[in-house]
């Protein structure tokens, strides 16, 4: 039989086991912190009905959707238009569908987390994934949702990224109402026009202030130099402390209602974030943050790594007016964030900020003598019973080769139990990380390993 | 805008949060036990190239496959035959592809676990799922793999189901070589004929021995009455202890080489399972177990719940000769099992063996007085810092309504911190499960809650 080359599609990230362990640890940290803040897990099917999935979204998303057909459907429906099923492209639309479908079985405010893969049929290129994990939290209110929840979200972000331990980070906040009001005060009242202006302003870092000023005052926008300057000054606003944020918000001067509302919300949120225990060093006001303009309506967030600005936002989100208007008449405002973990992990690995993990296997029990296998198995049972992940060499072979296997597999502790050790009631432990070896009383083994493993965890 | 009805496709199991928690706990138990035995995690993309996925499998699987097309591909390739991508229908084919693709980066024996959803375009019916979790372990050898690994697998099964705590269970073993040799000794040498005989024999429970004997001696099979009786006696063999298993294997009498090999393997495996610490009460010889006849070549396993035989096998698998012959010339024998968790969970819930979980949220901090929010938030921070999952009522409203929310959401402890409590340096804790209420010193709160929560965990 001719061999089929074993290969995966481009645009997916498949990991070797030790990398998978590193990735899994990040997932675990995120989940643990989401749960600590009282978010509840949900999972939704990877497929949704196409008409349910594609109610709201525009052409851009539709071009990126993966459609699904069973063999039967494929044969029956060929050429019949849009297939019945499609893969989710984010977790927000499935959440909207979930909340609308199960509305009467949920308690509001509904606090959910969801960590699943999503699918986008993008053109393959470096750093763009067709399959990637999103780790989302959202709080959904029924009819209304206090702006206080907007202050809780940064507390979750802080808690997650502190424990992920990938370097100093800053949570950056803005408010869409403030932005909208500010643009209105300058006579840029049309939402689409605001979007276009913001798209130009986004080029500030790459092209510089002169380029942006020229564009805004040029044919396409025809703004006055004064207006362009005001816009540039606005979007370059960053606070250095909570007091400074308040001062800079006040210094914007009076504006239309939307601006006043946005300013009041930002002040309440910024002040309350501190009450949630987030240090002032870890969040600031950044009036350039806009996010999806047609979706977010109030507070918006981005989070960046201080020493790696090139990575961009590692966690973004904001407040929206109505989650599921396409499915239900209920008014469901919410606030949430998303961590795109596949891309983040890939970037962190690229930047050398996460390495290959040590194995989840703590101990390898070697096989010196096949006749002693029952003793090795009994020892392994004991260790497993104490929660220590243990592999036993069942195949045998030279001891040197067994050590080599442990080393290559990233297993730290190797146990040797030979005739000598059995007679003396001891165990020889080889610590491959410290390149050290010691003998320990059999009765002390679990205690000793637990101490070593606990220390390693703290140190990691 | 007309509303789109929010709904999911048939054949998927979407859970409400408290059920999702119960399900997630089962996943966690399985994963923890897999890791304890030294299995390493991998995850593969949900999509594979169709030609890679469908090399080996016959028409049955192909009819059940879901094919995937991005919008672009859909427009370009309409009517062009089999789409380029398809969803995995199990975790075995992706494992074969993974091992073949990454062969030179893996250490052998390669011990992997994988817990992901798989997809089958089945006709929707009660208890059949189109999307379901499989939780697999496999040990893959390079060139060879000791039969000792066949004894390790039941130890993992025992460990998983003991901790899942869903009732008494029995791991049942057989060996394909023994079966094949036995049939050869009766003159039924053709593999396909053996399959057909076994299919008839499978009807034993439903149709009774007379029916099966009549069929085997009838036109289609034309076996002698004596042969039919021997087959019936063989497949009805069950052991009651390890010694009994040995005795029953010996009582089969001498046979061709395959039978002797199978008998020797079974004896070694059955004996060694005991060395792995599995009580004799939890495993037995069952010579009717066949499993996928074209795939498994040695030891085969099924696991059943003693008090719920109607559920069928809750964990099955066995030894196979060569994992990835379609992708690589390397000879990769292996042994593994799979737990179909979605179906199992659904059946256990149906049988009342798993209920809705308590919330992952341990504590709700109520809001008596909005002015005291900073104190509530500080208290919540403290609790979260101690690993206690805590939600704070940010919205306010009547205290009675807040209690009701906690009750409905399955949150056990509700904390009240009013003026009185703040002045006295205490906290009032309402235990909604015990319908009890107590006051505790603020400084003792974490310790008290930890004790209560630890007790609840042990009791659960």
PDB file of C-alpha atoms in Angstrom, chain A residues 224-365:
ATOM      1  CA  UNK A 224      -9.336  71.952  10.129  1.00  0.00           C
ATOM      2  CA  UNK A 225      -5.785  71.899  11.454  1.00  0.00           C
ATOM      3  CA  UNK A 226      -7.130  72.794  14.878  1.00  0.00           C
ATOM      4  CA  UNK A 227      -9.551  69.856  14.851  1.00  0.00           C
ATOM      5  CA  UNK A 228      -6.829  67.485  13.672  1.00  0.00           C
ATOM      6  CA  UNK A 229      -4.556  68.671  16.475  1.00  0.00           C
ATOM      7  CA  UNK A 230      -7.310  68.192  19.026  1.00  0.00           C
ATOM      8  CA  UNK A 231      -7.881  64.652  17.798  1.00  0.00           C
ATOM      9  CA  UNK A 232      -4.167  63.884  17.928  1.00  0.00           C
ATOM     10  CA  UNK A 233      -3.885  65.283  21.455  1.00  0.00           C
ATOM     11  CA  UNK A 234      -6.958  63.305  22.560  1.00  0.00           C
ATOM     12  CA  UNK A 235      -5.806  59.934  21.291  1.00  0.00           C
ATOM     13  CA  UNK A 236      -2.330  60.457  22.711  1.00  0.00           C
ATOM     14  CA  UNK A 237      -3.709  60.855  26.216  1.00  0.00           C
ATOM     15  CA  UNK A 238      -2.263  58.324  28.714  1.00  0.00           C
ATOM     16  CA  UNK A 239      -2.534  58.562  32.502  1.00  0.00           C
ATOM     17  CA  UNK A 240       0.333  57.894  34.897  1.00  0.00           C
ATOM     18  CA  UNK A 241      -1.778  57.363  38.026  1.00  0.00           C
ATOM     19  CA  UNK A 242      -5.387  57.361  39.119  1.00  0.00           C
ATOM     20  CA  UNK A 243      -5.209  61.032  40.120  1.00  0.00           C
ATOM     21  CA  UNK A 244      -3.619  61.837  36.787  1.00  0.00           C
ATOM     22  CA  UNK A 245      -6.390  59.957  34.971  1.00  0.00           C
ATOM     23  CA  UNK A 246      -9.037  62.015  36.778  1.00  0.00           C
ATOM     24  CA  UNK A 247      -7.128  65.229  36.006  1.00  0.00           C
ATOM     25  CA  UNK A 248      -6.738  64.376  32.316  1.00  0.00           C
ATOM     26  CA  UNK A 249     -10.406  63.475  32.010  1.00  0.00           C
ATOM     27  CA  UNK A 250     -11.360  66.815  33.578  1.00  0.00           C
ATOM     28  CA  UNK A 251      -8.916  68.679  31.344  1.00  0.00           C
ATOM     29  CA  UNK A 252     -10.849  67.546  28.280  1.00  0.00           C
ATOM     30  CA  UNK A 253     -13.353  70.267  29.157  1.00  0.00           C
ATOM     31  CA  UNK A 254     -17.150  70.100  28.966  1.00  0.00           C
ATOM     32  CA  UNK A 255     -18.773  68.258  26.073  1.00  0.00           C
ATOM     33  CA  UNK A 256     -22.067  66.841  24.824  1.00  0.00           C
ATOM     34  CA  UNK A 257     -24.107  64.377  26.860  1.00  0.00           C
ATOM     35  CA  UNK A 258     -22.409  61.251  25.556  1.00  0.00           C
ATOM     36  CA  UNK A 259     -19.026  62.665  26.535  1.00  0.00           C
ATOM     37  CA  UNK A 260     -20.193  63.556  30.032  1.00  0.00           C
ATOM     38  CA  UNK A 261     -21.703  60.108  30.478  1.00  0.00           C
ATOM     39  CA  UNK A 262     -18.532  58.419  29.288  1.00  0.00           C
ATOM     40  CA  UNK A 263     -16.388  60.556  31.567  1.00  0.00           C
ATOM     41  CA  UNK A 264     -18.563  59.771  34.601  1.00  0.00           C
ATOM     42  CA  UNK A 265     -18.441  56.041  33.803  1.00  0.00           C
ATOM     43  CA  UNK A 266     -14.682  56.059  33.320  1.00  0.00           C
ATOM     44  CA  UNK A 267     -14.173  57.849  36.634  1.00  0.00           C
ATOM     45  CA  UNK A 268     -16.373  55.392  38.497  1.00  0.00           C
ATOM     46  CA  UNK A 269     -14.717  52.402  36.843  1.00  0.00           C
ATOM     47  CA  UNK A 270     -11.135  53.635  37.278  1.00  0.00           C
ATOM     48  CA  UNK A 271     -11.735  54.443  40.949  1.00  0.00           C
ATOM     49  CA  UNK A 272     -13.412  51.128  41.648  1.00  0.00           C
ATOM     50  CA  UNK A 273     -10.686  49.054  39.978  1.00  0.00           C
ATOM     51  CA  UNK A 274      -8.454  50.152  42.837  1.00  0.00           C
ATOM     52  CA  UNK A 275     -11.047  48.945  45.348  1.00  0.00           C
ATOM     53  CA  UNK A 276     -10.856  45.581  43.611  1.00  0.00           C
ATOM     54  CA  UNK A 277      -7.207  45.458  44.658  1.00  0.00           C
ATOM     55  CA  UNK A 278      -5.544  46.205  41.313  1.00  0.00           C
ATOM     56  CA  UNK A 279      -2.406  48.331  41.882  1.00  0.00           C
ATOM     57  CA  UNK A 280      -2.384  51.698  40.103  1.00  0.00           C
ATOM     58  CA  UNK A 281       0.794  50.638  38.347  1.00  0.00           C
ATOM     59  CA  UNK A 282      -1.172  48.048  36.380  1.00  0.00           C
ATOM     60  CA  UNK A 283      -3.898  50.104  34.731  1.00  0.00           C
ATOM     61  CA  UNK A 284      -4.245  53.392  32.968  1.00  0.00           C
ATOM     62  CA  UNK A 285      -6.414  55.597  30.826  1.00  0.00           C
ATOM     63  CA  UNK A 286      -5.579  55.350  27.106  1.00  0.00           C
ATOM     64  CA  UNK A 287      -7.895  57.426  24.949  1.00  0.00           C
ATOM     65  CA  UNK A 288      -6.719  55.772  21.735  1.00  0.00           C
ATOM     66  CA  UNK A 289      -8.309  52.407  22.529  1.00  0.00           C
ATOM     67  CA  UNK A 290     -11.367  51.958  20.314  1.00  0.00           C
ATOM     68  CA  UNK A 291     -11.979  48.196  19.666  1.00  0.00           C
ATOM     69  CA  UNK A 292     -14.817  47.001  17.453  1.00  0.00           C
ATOM     70  CA  UNK A 293     -16.689  50.225  16.966  1.00  0.00           C
ATOM     71  CA  UNK A 294     -20.023  48.796  15.990  1.00  0.00           C
ATOM     72  CA  UNK A 295     -20.157  46.400  18.922  1.00  0.00           C
ATOM     73  CA  UNK A 296     -18.803  48.037  22.086  1.00  0.00           C
ATOM     74  CA  UNK A 297     -20.778  50.907  23.546  1.00  0.00           C
ATOM     75  CA  UNK A 298     -19.067  51.865  26.820  1.00  0.00           C
ATOM     76  CA  UNK A 299     -15.896  50.797  28.608  1.00  0.00           C
ATOM     77  CA  UNK A 300     -13.264  49.183  26.383  1.00  0.00           C
ATOM     78  CA  UNK A 301     -10.108  47.338  27.439  1.00  0.00           C
ATOM     79  CA  UNK A 302      -6.790  46.324  26.008  1.00  0.00           C
ATOM     80  CA  UNK A 303      -3.885  44.771  27.881  1.00  0.00           C
ATOM     81  CA  UNK A 304      -0.263  44.956  26.803  1.00  0.00           C
ATOM     82  CA  UNK A 305       3.027  43.544  28.021  1.00  0.00           C
ATOM     83  CA  UNK A 306       5.219  46.483  29.066  1.00  0.00           C
ATOM     84  CA  UNK A 307       8.405  44.974  27.681  1.00  0.00           C
ATOM     85  CA  UNK A 308       6.852  43.540  24.523  1.00  0.00           C
ATOM     86  CA  UNK A 309       4.618  46.191  22.964  1.00  0.00           C
ATOM     87  CA  UNK A 310       5.069  44.568  19.550  1.00  0.00           C
ATOM     88  CA  UNK A 311       2.879  41.667  20.702  1.00  0.00           C
ATOM     89  CA  UNK A 312      -0.076  44.049  20.848  1.00  0.00           C
ATOM     90  CA  UNK A 313      -3.106  43.519  23.049  1.00  0.00           C
ATOM     91  CA  UNK A 314      -3.085  40.161  24.849  1.00  0.00           C
ATOM     92  CA  UNK A 315      -6.573  40.522  26.305  1.00  0.00           C
ATOM     93  CA  UNK A 316      -9.317  42.795  25.000  1.00  0.00           C
ATOM     94  CA  UNK A 317     -12.988  43.455  25.398  1.00  0.00           C
ATOM     95  CA  UNK A 318     -15.538  45.868  26.673  1.00  0.00           C
ATOM     96  CA  UNK A 319     -19.134  46.756  27.411  1.00  0.00           C
ATOM     97  CA  UNK A 320     -21.910  46.141  24.927  1.00  0.00           C
ATOM     98  CA  UNK A 321     -25.484  47.302  24.908  1.00  0.00           C
ATOM     99  CA  UNK A 322     -27.357  44.157  23.935  1.00  0.00           C
ATOM    100  CA  UNK A 323     -25.952  40.647  23.585  1.00  0.00           C
ATOM    101  CA  UNK A 324     -28.619  38.764  21.714  1.00  0.00           C
ATOM    102  CA  UNK A 325     -30.961  41.172  19.939  1.00  0.00           C
ATOM    103  CA  UNK A 326     -31.004  38.878  16.908  1.00  0.00           C
ATOM    104  CA  UNK A 327     -32.484  35.991  18.932  1.00  0.00           C
ATOM    105  CA  UNK A 328     -34.629  37.481  21.701  1.00  0.00           C
ATOM    106  CA  UNK A 329     -36.610  40.548  22.609  1.00  0.00           C
ATOM    107  CA  UNK A 330     -35.014  40.548  26.068  1.00  0.00           C
ATOM    108  CA  UNK A 331     -32.573  43.360  26.585  1.00  0.00           C
ATOM    109  CA  UNK A 332     -29.262  41.775  27.666  1.00  0.00           C
ATOM    110  CA  UNK A 333     -26.409  44.221  28.257  1.00  0.00           C
ATOM    111  CA  UNK A 334     -23.010  42.760  29.091  1.00  0.00           C
ATOM    112  CA  UNK A 335     -19.333  43.255  29.598  1.00  0.00           C
ATOM    113  CA  UNK A 336     -16.562  40.804  28.804  1.00  0.00           C
ATOM    114  CA  UNK A 337     -13.073  40.049  27.593  1.00  0.00           C
ATOM    115  CA  UNK A 338     -11.332  37.458  25.501  1.00  0.00           C
ATOM    116  CA  UNK A 339      -7.831  36.006  25.625  1.00  0.00           C
ATOM    117  CA  UNK A 340      -6.722  34.521  22.309  1.00  0.00           C
ATOM    118  CA  UNK A 341      -4.516  31.934  23.934  1.00  0.00           C
ATOM    119  CA  UNK A 342      -3.154  30.131  20.880  1.00  0.00           C
ATOM    120  CA  UNK A 343      -1.738  33.307  19.379  1.00  0.00           C
ATOM    121  CA  UNK A 344      -0.555  34.559  22.768  1.00  0.00           C
ATOM    122  CA  UNK A 345       1.237  31.299  23.532  1.00  0.00           C
ATOM    123  CA  UNK A 346       2.813  31.281  20.086  1.00  0.00           C
ATOM    124  CA  UNK A 347       4.047  34.843  20.513  1.00  0.00           C
ATOM    125  CA  UNK A 348       5.338  34.255  24.020  1.00  0.00           C
ATOM    126  CA  UNK A 349       7.232  31.200  22.836  1.00  0.00           C
ATOM    127  CA  UNK A 350       8.591  33.180  19.918  1.00  0.00           C
ATOM    128  CA  UNK A 351       9.775  35.883  22.331  1.00  0.00           C
ATOM    129  CA  UNK A 352      11.331  33.277  24.618  1.00  0.00           C
ATOM    130  CA  UNK A 353       8.885  34.046  27.433  1.00  0.00           C
ATOM    131  CA  UNK A 354       7.506  30.514  27.738  1.00  0.00           C
ATOM    132  CA  UNK A 355       9.641  27.460  27.302  1.00  0.00           C
ATOM    133  CA  UNK A 356       9.036  23.786  26.992  1.00  0.00           C
ATOM    134  CA  UNK A 357       7.625  22.492  30.256  1.00  0.00           C
ATOM    135  CA  UNK A 358       8.985  19.799  32.451  1.00  0.00           C
ATOM    136  CA  UNK A 359       6.978  16.626  32.084  1.00  0.00           C
ATOM    137  CA  UNK A 360       3.755  16.091  34.008  1.00  0.00           C
ATOM    138  CA  UNK A 361       5.398  12.792  34.934  1.00  0.00           C
ATOM    139  CA  UNK A 362       7.181  13.348  38.252  1.00  0.00           C
ATOM    140  CA  UNK A 363       8.900  10.026  38.699  1.00  0.00           C
ATOM    141  CA  UNK A 364      10.209   7.180  36.548  1.00  0.00           C
ATOM    142  CA  UNK A 365      10.620   3.881  38.374  1.00  0.00           C
TER     143      UNK A 365
END
